Amino acid sequence: MTGPSAPSAPSPPDASDARFDALVAEAAAVSVDGWDFSWLDGRATEQRPSWGYARAMAGRMADARAALDIQTGGGEVLASAPVLPPLTAATESWPPNIARATALLHPRGAVVVADSDEPPLPFGDHAFDLVVSRHPVATWWAEIARVLAPGGTYLSQEVGPESVFELIEHFLGPRPGTARAARDPQHARAAAEAAGLDVVDLRAERLRVEFLDIGAVVYFLRKVVWMVPGFTVEAYLPQLRTLHRKIESEGPFVAHSARFLIEARKPG
């Protein structure tokens, strides 16, 4: 997602409806394979966390001997590291992403393993001195501790609490307290420590997100499927039309994402 733009003047009703139909049809047809969001350039913006996960991950990759990237998606983030360890593996569960990550990472000497994203990880004890993950759906701390070698490091950027709830609640209504409390960074700290790891860094930020047109919303919800489970254009057509009119009359729809960085080490 890249730079914001000024809101446009409201369109006449017929023109607005035609624009809605065109934007939604375009966003519903485009591929959402992989974890590349470049289709949203010029259509949505998102602030980036100050810590620079990809840069931090790449620095640790350069010093590792054996590394694992859990839930690699299409492999794009891992592939951004200039240097990969001699032994590098990645896991992924979604078949289109497995194919995409394999094509991207095999030329770099990394193997992609099809995995269900549930325990156990398909590796032996103490297999890696570095484990990383960006935006895992769930973090299985006991398994991470098991596959880490003594002295090894886990580094992850995770989705924090109430992330993009302004958008989620537009479609689903107010979320219950249990949903709002989920993904608390302090819960991650407690789980890591319960698995026998020492948390050496934990930082959290809330970041501004803007959706500049309804096509960006459709694409985002198709790609990030856990935001509005079961999302389809047909099922949420009234909410989409309402949001389209709001964007056209008031400018970009603003939400706030939540991210936290956690680094934990296995005692050596």
mmCIF file of N, CA, C and O in Angstrom, residues 30-106:
data_model
loop_
_atom_site.group_PDB
_atom_site.id
_atom_site.type_symbol
_atom_site.label_atom_id
_atom_site.label_comp_id
_atom_site.label_asym_id
_atom_site.label_seq_id
_atom_site.Cartn_x
_atom_site.Cartn_y
_atom_site.Cartn_z
ATOM 1 N N VAL A 30 -9.291 -10.250 -9.631
ATOM 2 C CA VAL A 30 -7.836 -10.305 -9.571
ATOM 3 C C VAL A 30 -7.382 -11.434 -8.641
ATOM 4 O O VAL A 30 -8.055 -11.771 -7.662
ATOM 5 N N SER A 31 -6.241 -12.039 -8.947
ATOM 6 C CA SER A 31 -5.701 -13.121 -8.121
ATOM 7 C C SER A 31 -5.273 -12.591 -6.758
ATOM 8 O O SER A 31 -4.720 -11.486 -6.652
ATOM 9 N N VAL A 32 -5.526 -13.389 -5.714
ATOM 10 C CA VAL A 32 -5.059 -13.038 -4.375
ATOM 11 C C VAL A 32 -4.040 -14.051 -3.864
ATOM 12 O O VAL A 32 -3.802 -14.161 -2.667
ATOM 13 N N ASP A 33 -3.409 -14.798 -4.768
ATOM 14 C CA ASP A 33 -2.353 -15.732 -4.378
ATOM 15 C C ASP A 33 -1.161 -14.959 -3.824
ATOM 16 O O ASP A 33 -0.904 -13.809 -4.191
ATOM 17 N N GLY A 34 -0.401 -15.637 -2.964
ATOM 18 C CA GLY A 34 0.812 -15.036 -2.424
ATOM 19 C C GLY A 34 0.511 -14.005 -1.349
ATOM 20 O O GLY A 34 -0.614 -13.857 -0.872
ATOM 21 N N TRP A 35 1.547 -13.288 -0.952
ATOM 22 C CA TRP A 35 1.412 -12.302 0.107
ATOM 23 C C TRP A 35 1.983 -10.965 -0.329
ATOM 24 O O TRP A 35 2.556 -10.209 0.443
ATOM 25 N N ASP A 36 1.787 -10.662 -1.615
ATOM 26 C CA ASP A 36 2.224 -9.412 -2.203
ATOM 27 C C ASP A 36 0.994 -8.500 -2.331
ATOM 28 O O ASP A 36 0.008 -8.875 -2.953
ATOM 29 N N PHE A 37 1.069 -7.312 -1.728
ATOM 30 C CA PHE A 37 -0.073 -6.401 -1.721
ATOM 31 C C PHE A 37 0.110 -5.247 -2.707
ATOM 32 O O PHE A 37 -0.533 -4.207 -2.573
ATOM 33 N N SER A 38 0.973 -5.416 -3.705
ATOM 34 C CA SER A 38 1.264 -4.302 -4.610
ATOM 35 C C SER A 38 0.046 -3.885 -5.432
ATOM 36 O O SER A 38 0.003 -2.763 -5.951
ATOM 37 N N TRP A 39 -0.954 -4.771 -5.577
ATOM 38 C CA TRP A 39 -2.175 -4.381 -6.303
ATOM 39 C C TRP A 39 -2.851 -3.195 -5.633
ATOM 40 O O TRP A 39 -3.566 -2.429 -6.290
ATOM 41 N N LEU A 40 -2.608 -3.008 -4.347
ATOM 42 C CA LEU A 40 -3.246 -1.922 -3.604
ATOM 43 C C LEU A 40 -2.507 -0.589 -3.733
ATOM 44 O O LEU A 40 -2.973 0.416 -3.194
ATOM 45 N N ASP A 41 -1.372 -0.569 -4.430
ATOM 46 C CA ASP A 41 -0.642 0.695 -4.590
ATOM 47 C C ASP A 41 -1.542 1.737 -5.252
ATOM 48 O O ASP A 41 -2.149 1.493 -6.301
ATOM 49 N N GLY A 42 -1.645 2.890 -4.620
ATOM 50 C CA GLY A 42 -2.515 3.940 -5.125
ATOM 51 C C GLY A 42 -3.974 3.789 -4.736
ATOM 52 O O GLY A 42 -4.786 4.661 -5.042
ATOM 53 N N ARG A 43 -4.316 2.681 -4.056
ATOM 54 C CA ARG A 43 -5.713 2.430 -3.678
ATOM 55 C C ARG A 43 -5.889 2.289 -2.172
ATOM 56 O O ARG A 43 -7.009 2.377 -1.665
ATOM 57 N N ALA A 44 -4.794 2.060 -1.470
ATOM 58 C CA ALA A 44 -4.836 1.953 -0.014
ATOM 59 C C ALA A 44 -3.458 2.293 0.535
ATOM 60 O O ALA A 44 -2.454 2.166 -0.168
ATOM 61 N N THR A 45 -3.419 2.739 1.766
ATOM 62 C CA THR A 45 -2.153 3.054 2.423
ATOM 63 C C THR A 45 -2.129 2.415 3.799
ATOM 64 O O THR A 45 -3.181 2.198 4.422
ATOM 65 N N GLU A 46 -0.928 2.100 4.275
ATOM 66 C CA GLU A 46 -0.767 1.579 5.631
ATOM 67 C C GLU A 46 0.586 2.020 6.158
ATOM 68 O O GLU A 46 1.605 1.827 5.496
ATOM 69 N N GLN A 47 0.585 2.627 7.325
ATOM 70 C CA GLN A 47 1.846 2.950 7.977
ATOM 71 C C GLN A 47 2.610 1.665 8.283
ATOM 72 O O GLN A 47 2.011 0.611 8.535
ATOM 73 N N ARG A 48 3.923 1.761 8.276
ATOM 74 C CA ARG A 48 4.758 0.604 8.584
ATOM 75 C C ARG A 48 5.302 0.721 10.005
ATOM 76 O O ARG A 48 5.635 1.811 10.465
ATOM 77 N N PRO A 49 5.446 -0.400 10.717
ATOM 78 C CA PRO A 49 6.017 -0.353 12.057
ATOM 79 C C PRO A 49 7.444 0.192 12.025
ATOM 80 O O PRO A 49 8.190 -0.013 11.058
ATOM 81 N N SER A 50 7.813 0.877 13.085
ATOM 82 C CA SER A 50 9.109 1.551 13.121
ATOM 83 C C SER A 50 10.284 0.579 13.149
ATOM 84 O O SER A 50 11.400 0.939 12.765
ATOM 85 N N TRP A 51 10.056 -0.672 13.566
ATOM 86 C CA TRP A 51 11.190 -1.577 13.757
ATOM 87 C C TRP A 51 11.682 -2.231 12.460
ATOM 88 O O TRP A 51 12.773 -2.773 12.431
ATOM 89 N N GLY A 52 10.913 -2.214 11.391
ATOM 90 C CA GLY A 52 11.371 -2.766 10.117
ATOM 91 C C GLY A 52 11.630 -4.263 10.180
ATOM 92 O O GLY A 52 12.777 -4.720 10.184
ATOM 93 N N TYR A 53 10.538 -5.041 10.201
ATOM 94 C CA TYR A 53 10.683 -6.490 10.371
ATOM 95 C C TYR A 53 11.559 -7.127 9.296
ATOM 96 O O TYR A 53 12.452 -7.930 9.605
ATOM 97 N N ALA A 54 11.327 -6.814 8.032
ATOM 98 C CA ALA A 54 12.085 -7.471 6.960
ATOM 99 C C ALA A 54 13.576 -7.213 7.113
ATOM 100 O O ALA A 54 14.402 -8.110 6.903
ATOM 101 N N ARG A 55 13.927 -5.992 7.476
ATOM 102 C CA ARG A 55 15.335 -5.657 7.676
ATOM 103 C C ARG A 55 15.922 -6.423 8.868
ATOM 104 O O ARG A 55 17.038 -6.962 8.793
ATOM 105 N N ALA A 56 15.172 -6.480 9.969
ATOM 106 C CA ALA A 56 15.644 -7.203 11.149
ATOM 107 C C ALA A 56 15.786 -8.693 10.860
ATOM 108 O O ALA A 56 16.764 -9.335 11.256
ATOM 109 N N MET A 57 14.798 -9.253 10.160
ATOM 110 C CA MET A 57 14.848 -10.672 9.794
ATOM 111 C C MET A 57 16.050 -10.958 8.909
ATOM 112 O O MET A 57 16.780 -11.942 9.113
ATOM 113 N N ALA A 58 16.307 -10.099 7.927
ATOM 114 C CA ALA A 58 17.424 -10.313 7.009
ATOM 115 C C ALA A 58 18.756 -10.291 7.757
ATOM 116 O O ALA A 58 19.656 -11.086 7.459
ATOM 117 N N GLY A 59 18.893 -9.398 8.726
ATOM 118 C CA GLY A 59 20.125 -9.342 9.497
ATOM 119 C C GLY A 59 20.384 -10.619 10.267
ATOM 120 O O GLY A 59 21.527 -11.108 10.319
ATOM 121 N N ARG A 60 19.333 -11.194 10.822
ATOM 122 C CA ARG A 60 19.508 -12.441 11.572
ATOM 123 C C ARG A 60 19.735 -13.625 10.634
ATOM 124 O O ARG A 60 20.464 -14.554 10.972
ATOM 125 N N MET A 61 19.119 -13.603 9.455
ATOM 126 C CA MET A 61 19.370 -14.664 8.471
ATOM 127 C C MET A 61 20.841 -14.723 8.073
ATOM 128 O O MET A 61 21.414 -15.802 7.886
ATOM 129 N N ALA A 62 21.453 -13.569 7.940
ATOM 130 C CA ALA A 62 22.850 -13.519 7.494
ATOM 131 C C ALA A 62 23.786 -14.174 8.501
ATOM 132 O O ALA A 62 24.878 -14.640 8.128
ATOM 133 N N ASP A 63 23.368 -14.237 9.774
ATOM 134 C CA ASP A 63 24.227 -14.806 10.820
ATOM 135 C C ASP A 63 23.841 -16.235 11.199
ATOM 136 O O ASP A 63 24.513 -16.854 12.028
ATOM 137 N N ALA A 64 22.765 -16.772 10.629
ATOM 138 C CA ALA A 64 22.262 -18.088 11.035
ATOM 139 C C ALA A 64 22.905 -19.206 10.215
ATOM 140 O O ALA A 64 23.385 -19.004 9.099
ATOM 141 N N ARG A 65 22.877 -20.414 10.785
ATOM 142 C CA ARG A 65 23.348 -21.608 10.081
ATOM 143 C C ARG A 65 22.181 -22.418 9.517
ATOM 144 O O ARG A 65 22.274 -23.016 8.466
ATOM 145 N N ALA A 66 21.072 -22.444 10.261
ATOM 146 C CA ALA A 66 19.879 -23.184 9.833
ATOM 147 C C ALA A 66 18.664 -22.384 10.282
ATOM 148 O O ALA A 66 18.544 -22.035 11.461
ATOM 149 N N ALA A 67 17.767 -22.068 9.329
ATOM 150 C CA ALA A 67 16.642 -21.183 9.640
ATOM 151 C C ALA A 67 15.341 -21.751 9.100
ATOM 152 O O ALA A 67 15.310 -22.435 8.072
ATOM 153 N N LEU A 68 14.252 -21.412 9.787
ATOM 154 C CA LEU A 68 12.901 -21.821 9.403
ATOM 155 C C LEU A 68 11.996 -20.603 9.384
ATOM 156 O O LEU A 68 11.963 -19.829 10.346
ATOM 157 N N ASP A 69 11.238 -20.432 8.293
ATOM 158 C CA ASP A 69 10.208 -19.398 8.200
ATOM 159 C C ASP A 69 8.853 -20.093 8.247
ATOM 160 O O ASP A 69 8.505 -20.849 7.335
ATOM 161 N N ILE A 70 8.084 -19.850 9.310
ATOM 162 C CA ILE A 70 6.793 -20.504 9.507
ATOM 163 C C ILE A 70 5.697 -19.680 8.843
ATOM 164 O O ILE A 70 5.642 -18.464 8.992
ATOM 165 N N GLN A 71 4.798 -20.357 8.100
ATOM 166 C CA GLN A 71 3.697 -19.695 7.390
ATOM 167 C C GLN A 71 4.260 -18.612 6.468
ATOM 168 O O GLN A 71 3.928 -17.435 6.579
ATOM 169 N N THR A 72 5.078 -19.051 5.532
ATOM 170 C CA THR A 72 5.821 -18.129 4.664
ATOM 171 C C THR A 72 4.955 -17.408 3.649
ATOM 172 O O THR A 72 5.401 -16.462 3.005
ATOM 173 N N GLY A 73 3.683 -17.820 3.471
ATOM 174 C CA GLY A 73 2.860 -17.223 2.421
ATOM 175 C C GLY A 73 3.431 -17.582 1.063
ATOM 176 O O GLY A 73 3.746 -18.741 0.793
ATOM 177 N N GLY A 74 3.598 -16.587 0.217
ATOM 178 C CA GLY A 74 4.211 -16.826 -1.087
ATOM 179 C C GLY A 74 5.722 -16.753 -1.065
ATOM 180 O O GLY A 74 6.352 -16.794 -2.134
ATOM 181 N N GLY A 75 6.306 -16.647 0.124
ATOM 182 C CA GLY A 75 7.764 -16.611 0.251
ATOM 183 C C GLY A 75 8.383 -15.251 0.007
ATOM 184 O O GLY A 75 9.605 -15.110 0.052
ATOM 185 N N GLU A 76 7.552 -14.219 -0.214
ATOM 186 C CA GLU A 76 8.084 -12.919 -0.620
ATOM 187 C C GLU A 76 8.964 -12.277 0.452
ATOM 188 O O GLU A 76 10.012 -11.697 0.136
ATOM 189 N N VAL A 77 8.550 -12.366 1.721
ATOM 190 C CA VAL A 77 9.320 -11.709 2.775
ATOM 191 C C VAL A 77 10.642 -12.423 2.988
ATOM 192 O O VAL A 77 11.709 -11.791 3.072
ATOM 193 N N LEU A 78 10.611 -13.743 3.054
ATOM 194 C CA LEU A 78 11.854 -14.498 3.211
ATOM 195 C C LEU A 78 12.800 -14.244 2.042
ATOM 196 O O LEU A 78 14.010 -14.067 2.223
ATOM 197 N N ALA A 79 12.262 -14.212 0.836
ATOM 198 C CA ALA A 79 13.096 -14.006 -0.343
ATOM 199 C C ALA A 79 13.727 -12.617 -0.381
ATOM 200 O O ALA A 79 14.702 -12.406 -1.111
ATOM 201 N N SER A 80 13.191 -11.673 0.402
ATOM 202 C CA SER A 80 13.768 -10.328 0.417
ATOM 203 C C SER A 80 15.098 -10.264 1.149
ATOM 204 O O SER A 80 15.828 -9.282 1.022
ATOM 205 N N ALA A 81 15.444 -11.307 1.927
ATOM 206 C CA ALA A 81 16.723 -11.330 2.633
ATOM 207 C C ALA A 81 17.854 -11.528 1.628
ATOM 208 O O ALA A 81 17.831 -12.490 0.854
ATOM 209 N N PRO A 82 18.856 -10.658 1.615
ATOM 210 C CA PRO A 82 19.949 -10.805 0.653
ATOM 211 C C PRO A 82 20.727 -12.107 0.812
ATOM 212 O O PRO A 82 21.214 -12.674 -0.164
ATOM 213 N N VAL A 83 20.850 -12.586 2.060
ATOM 214 C CA VAL A 83 21.616 -13.806 2.347
ATOM 215 C C VAL A 83 20.733 -14.759 3.139
ATOM 216 O O VAL A 83 20.121 -14.356 4.131
ATOM 217 N N LEU A 84 20.671 -16.017 2.683
ATOM 218 C CA LEU A 84 19.963 -17.051 3.427
ATOM 219 C C LEU A 84 20.976 -18.051 3.978
ATOM 220 O O LEU A 84 22.021 -18.279 3.366
ATOM 221 N N PRO A 85 20.677 -18.658 5.124
ATOM 222 C CA PRO A 85 21.600 -19.647 5.685
ATOM 223 C C PRO A 85 21.777 -20.848 4.749
ATOM 224 O O PRO A 85 20.929 -21.104 3.874
ATOM 225 N N PRO A 86 22.835 -21.626 4.949
ATOM 226 C CA PRO A 86 23.051 -22.821 4.116
ATOM 227 C C PRO A 86 21.880 -23.788 4.165
ATOM 228 O O PRO A 86 21.572 -24.456 3.177
ATOM 229 N N LEU A 87 21.206 -23.868 5.311
ATOM 230 C CA LEU A 87 20.015 -24.698 5.448
ATOM 231 C C LEU A 87 18.852 -23.770 5.767
ATOM 232 O O LEU A 87 18.801 -23.186 6.845
ATOM 233 N N THR A 88 17.925 -23.623 4.817
ATOM 234 C CA THR A 88 16.765 -22.757 5.008
ATOM 235 C C THR A 88 15.511 -23.512 4.592
ATOM 236 O O THR A 88 15.453 -24.078 3.505
ATOM 237 N N ALA A 89 14.518 -23.519 5.471
ATOM 238 C CA ALA A 89 13.244 -24.180 5.191
ATOM 239 C C ALA A 89 12.106 -23.203 5.475
ATOM 240 O O ALA A 89 12.253 -22.253 6.259
ATOM 241 N N ALA A 90 10.976 -23.443 4.830
ATOM 242 C CA ALA A 90 9.776 -22.643 5.061
ATOM 243 C C ALA A 90 8.572 -23.566 5.045
ATOM 244 O O ALA A 90 8.559 -24.568 4.321
ATOM 245 N N THR A 91 7.559 -23.244 5.840
ATOM 246 C CA THR A 91 6.310 -24.007 5.828
ATOM 247 C C THR A 91 5.182 -23.141 5.293
ATOM 248 O O THR A 91 5.188 -21.913 5.429
ATOM 249 N N GLU A 92 4.197 -23.798 4.679
ATOM 250 C CA GLU A 92 3.012 -23.108 4.176
ATOM 251 C C GLU A 92 1.912 -24.136 3.980
ATOM 252 O O GLU A 92 2.176 -25.301 3.653
ATOM 253 N N SER A 93 0.654 -23.698 4.178
ATOM 254 C CA SER A 93 -0.468 -24.630 4.112
ATOM 255 C C SER A 93 -1.328 -24.469 2.867
ATOM 256 O O SER A 93 -1.999 -25.417 2.463
ATOM 257 N N TRP A 94 -1.372 -23.290 2.260
ATOM 258 C CA TRP A 94 -2.308 -23.033 1.167
ATOM 259 C C TRP A 94 -1.653 -23.402 -0.155
ATOM 260 O O TRP A 94 -0.603 -22.847 -0.513
ATOM 261 N N PRO A 95 -2.223 -24.356 -0.911
ATOM 262 C CA PRO A 95 -1.555 -24.856 -2.126
ATOM 263 C C PRO A 95 -1.093 -23.783 -3.115
ATOM 264 O O PRO A 95 0.041 -23.867 -3.610
ATOM 265 N N PRO A 96 -1.912 -22.755 -3.436
ATOM 266 C CA PRO A 96 -1.382 -21.736 -4.360
ATOM 267 C C PRO A 96 -0.134 -21.040 -3.831
ATOM 268 O O PRO A 96 0.789 -20.724 -4.591
ATOM 269 N N ASN A 97 -0.092 -20.802 -2.514
ATOM 270 C CA ASN A 97 1.095 -20.176 -1.931
ATOM 271 C C ASN A 97 2.282 -21.131 -1.908
ATOM 272 O O ASN A 97 3.433 -20.700 -2.058
ATOM 273 N N ILE A 98 2.025 -22.420 -1.694
ATOM 274 C CA ILE A 98 3.115 -23.396 -1.710
ATOM 275 C C ILE A 98 3.815 -23.375 -3.066
ATOM 276 O O ILE A 98 5.051 -23.335 -3.150
ATOM 277 N N ALA A 99 3.029 -23.379 -4.143
ATOM 278 C CA ALA A 99 3.616 -23.341 -5.485
ATOM 279 C C ALA A 99 4.373 -22.047 -5.716
ATOM 280 O O ALA A 99 5.478 -22.046 -6.284
ATOM 281 N N ARG A 100 3.799 -20.943 -5.283
ATOM 282 C CA ARG A 100 4.439 -19.638 -5.480
ATOM 283 C C ARG A 100 5.737 -19.544 -4.692
ATOM 284 O O ARG A 100 6.771 -19.090 -5.203
ATOM 285 N N ALA A 101 5.699 -19.969 -3.421
ATOM 286 C CA ALA A 101 6.896 -19.902 -2.586
ATOM 287 C C ALA A 101 7.984 -20.834 -3.102
ATOM 288 O O ALA A 101 9.181 -20.496 -3.070
ATOM 289 N N THR A 102 7.583 -22.008 -3.582
ATOM 290 C CA THR A 102 8.571 -22.951 -4.127
ATOM 291 C C THR A 102 9.301 -22.332 -5.315
ATOM 292 O O THR A 102 10.532 -22.395 -5.422
ATOM 293 N N ALA A 103 8.548 -21.729 -6.234
ATOM 294 C CA ALA A 103 9.168 -21.111 -7.411
ATOM 295 C C ALA A 103 10.099 -19.973 -7.014
ATOM 296 O O ALA A 103 11.140 -19.758 -7.650
ATOM 297 N N LEU A 104 9.761 -19.251 -5.956
ATOM 298 C CA LEU A 104 10.554 -18.105 -5.540
ATOM 299 C C LEU A 104 11.774 -18.500 -4.716
ATOM 300 O O LEU A 104 12.859 -17.912 -4.856
ATOM 301 N N LEU A 105 11.620 -19.511 -3.852
ATOM 302 C CA LEU A 105 12.662 -19.828 -2.884
ATOM 303 C C LEU A 105 13.609 -20.946 -3.315
ATOM 304 O O LEU A 105 14.768 -20.973 -2.881
ATOM 305 N N HIS A 106 13.144 -21.885 -4.137
ATOM 306 C CA HIS A 106 14.041 -22.969 -4.564
ATOM 307 C C HIS A 106 15.303 -22.461 -5.238
ATOM 308 O O HIS A 106 16.395 -22.999 -4.980
#
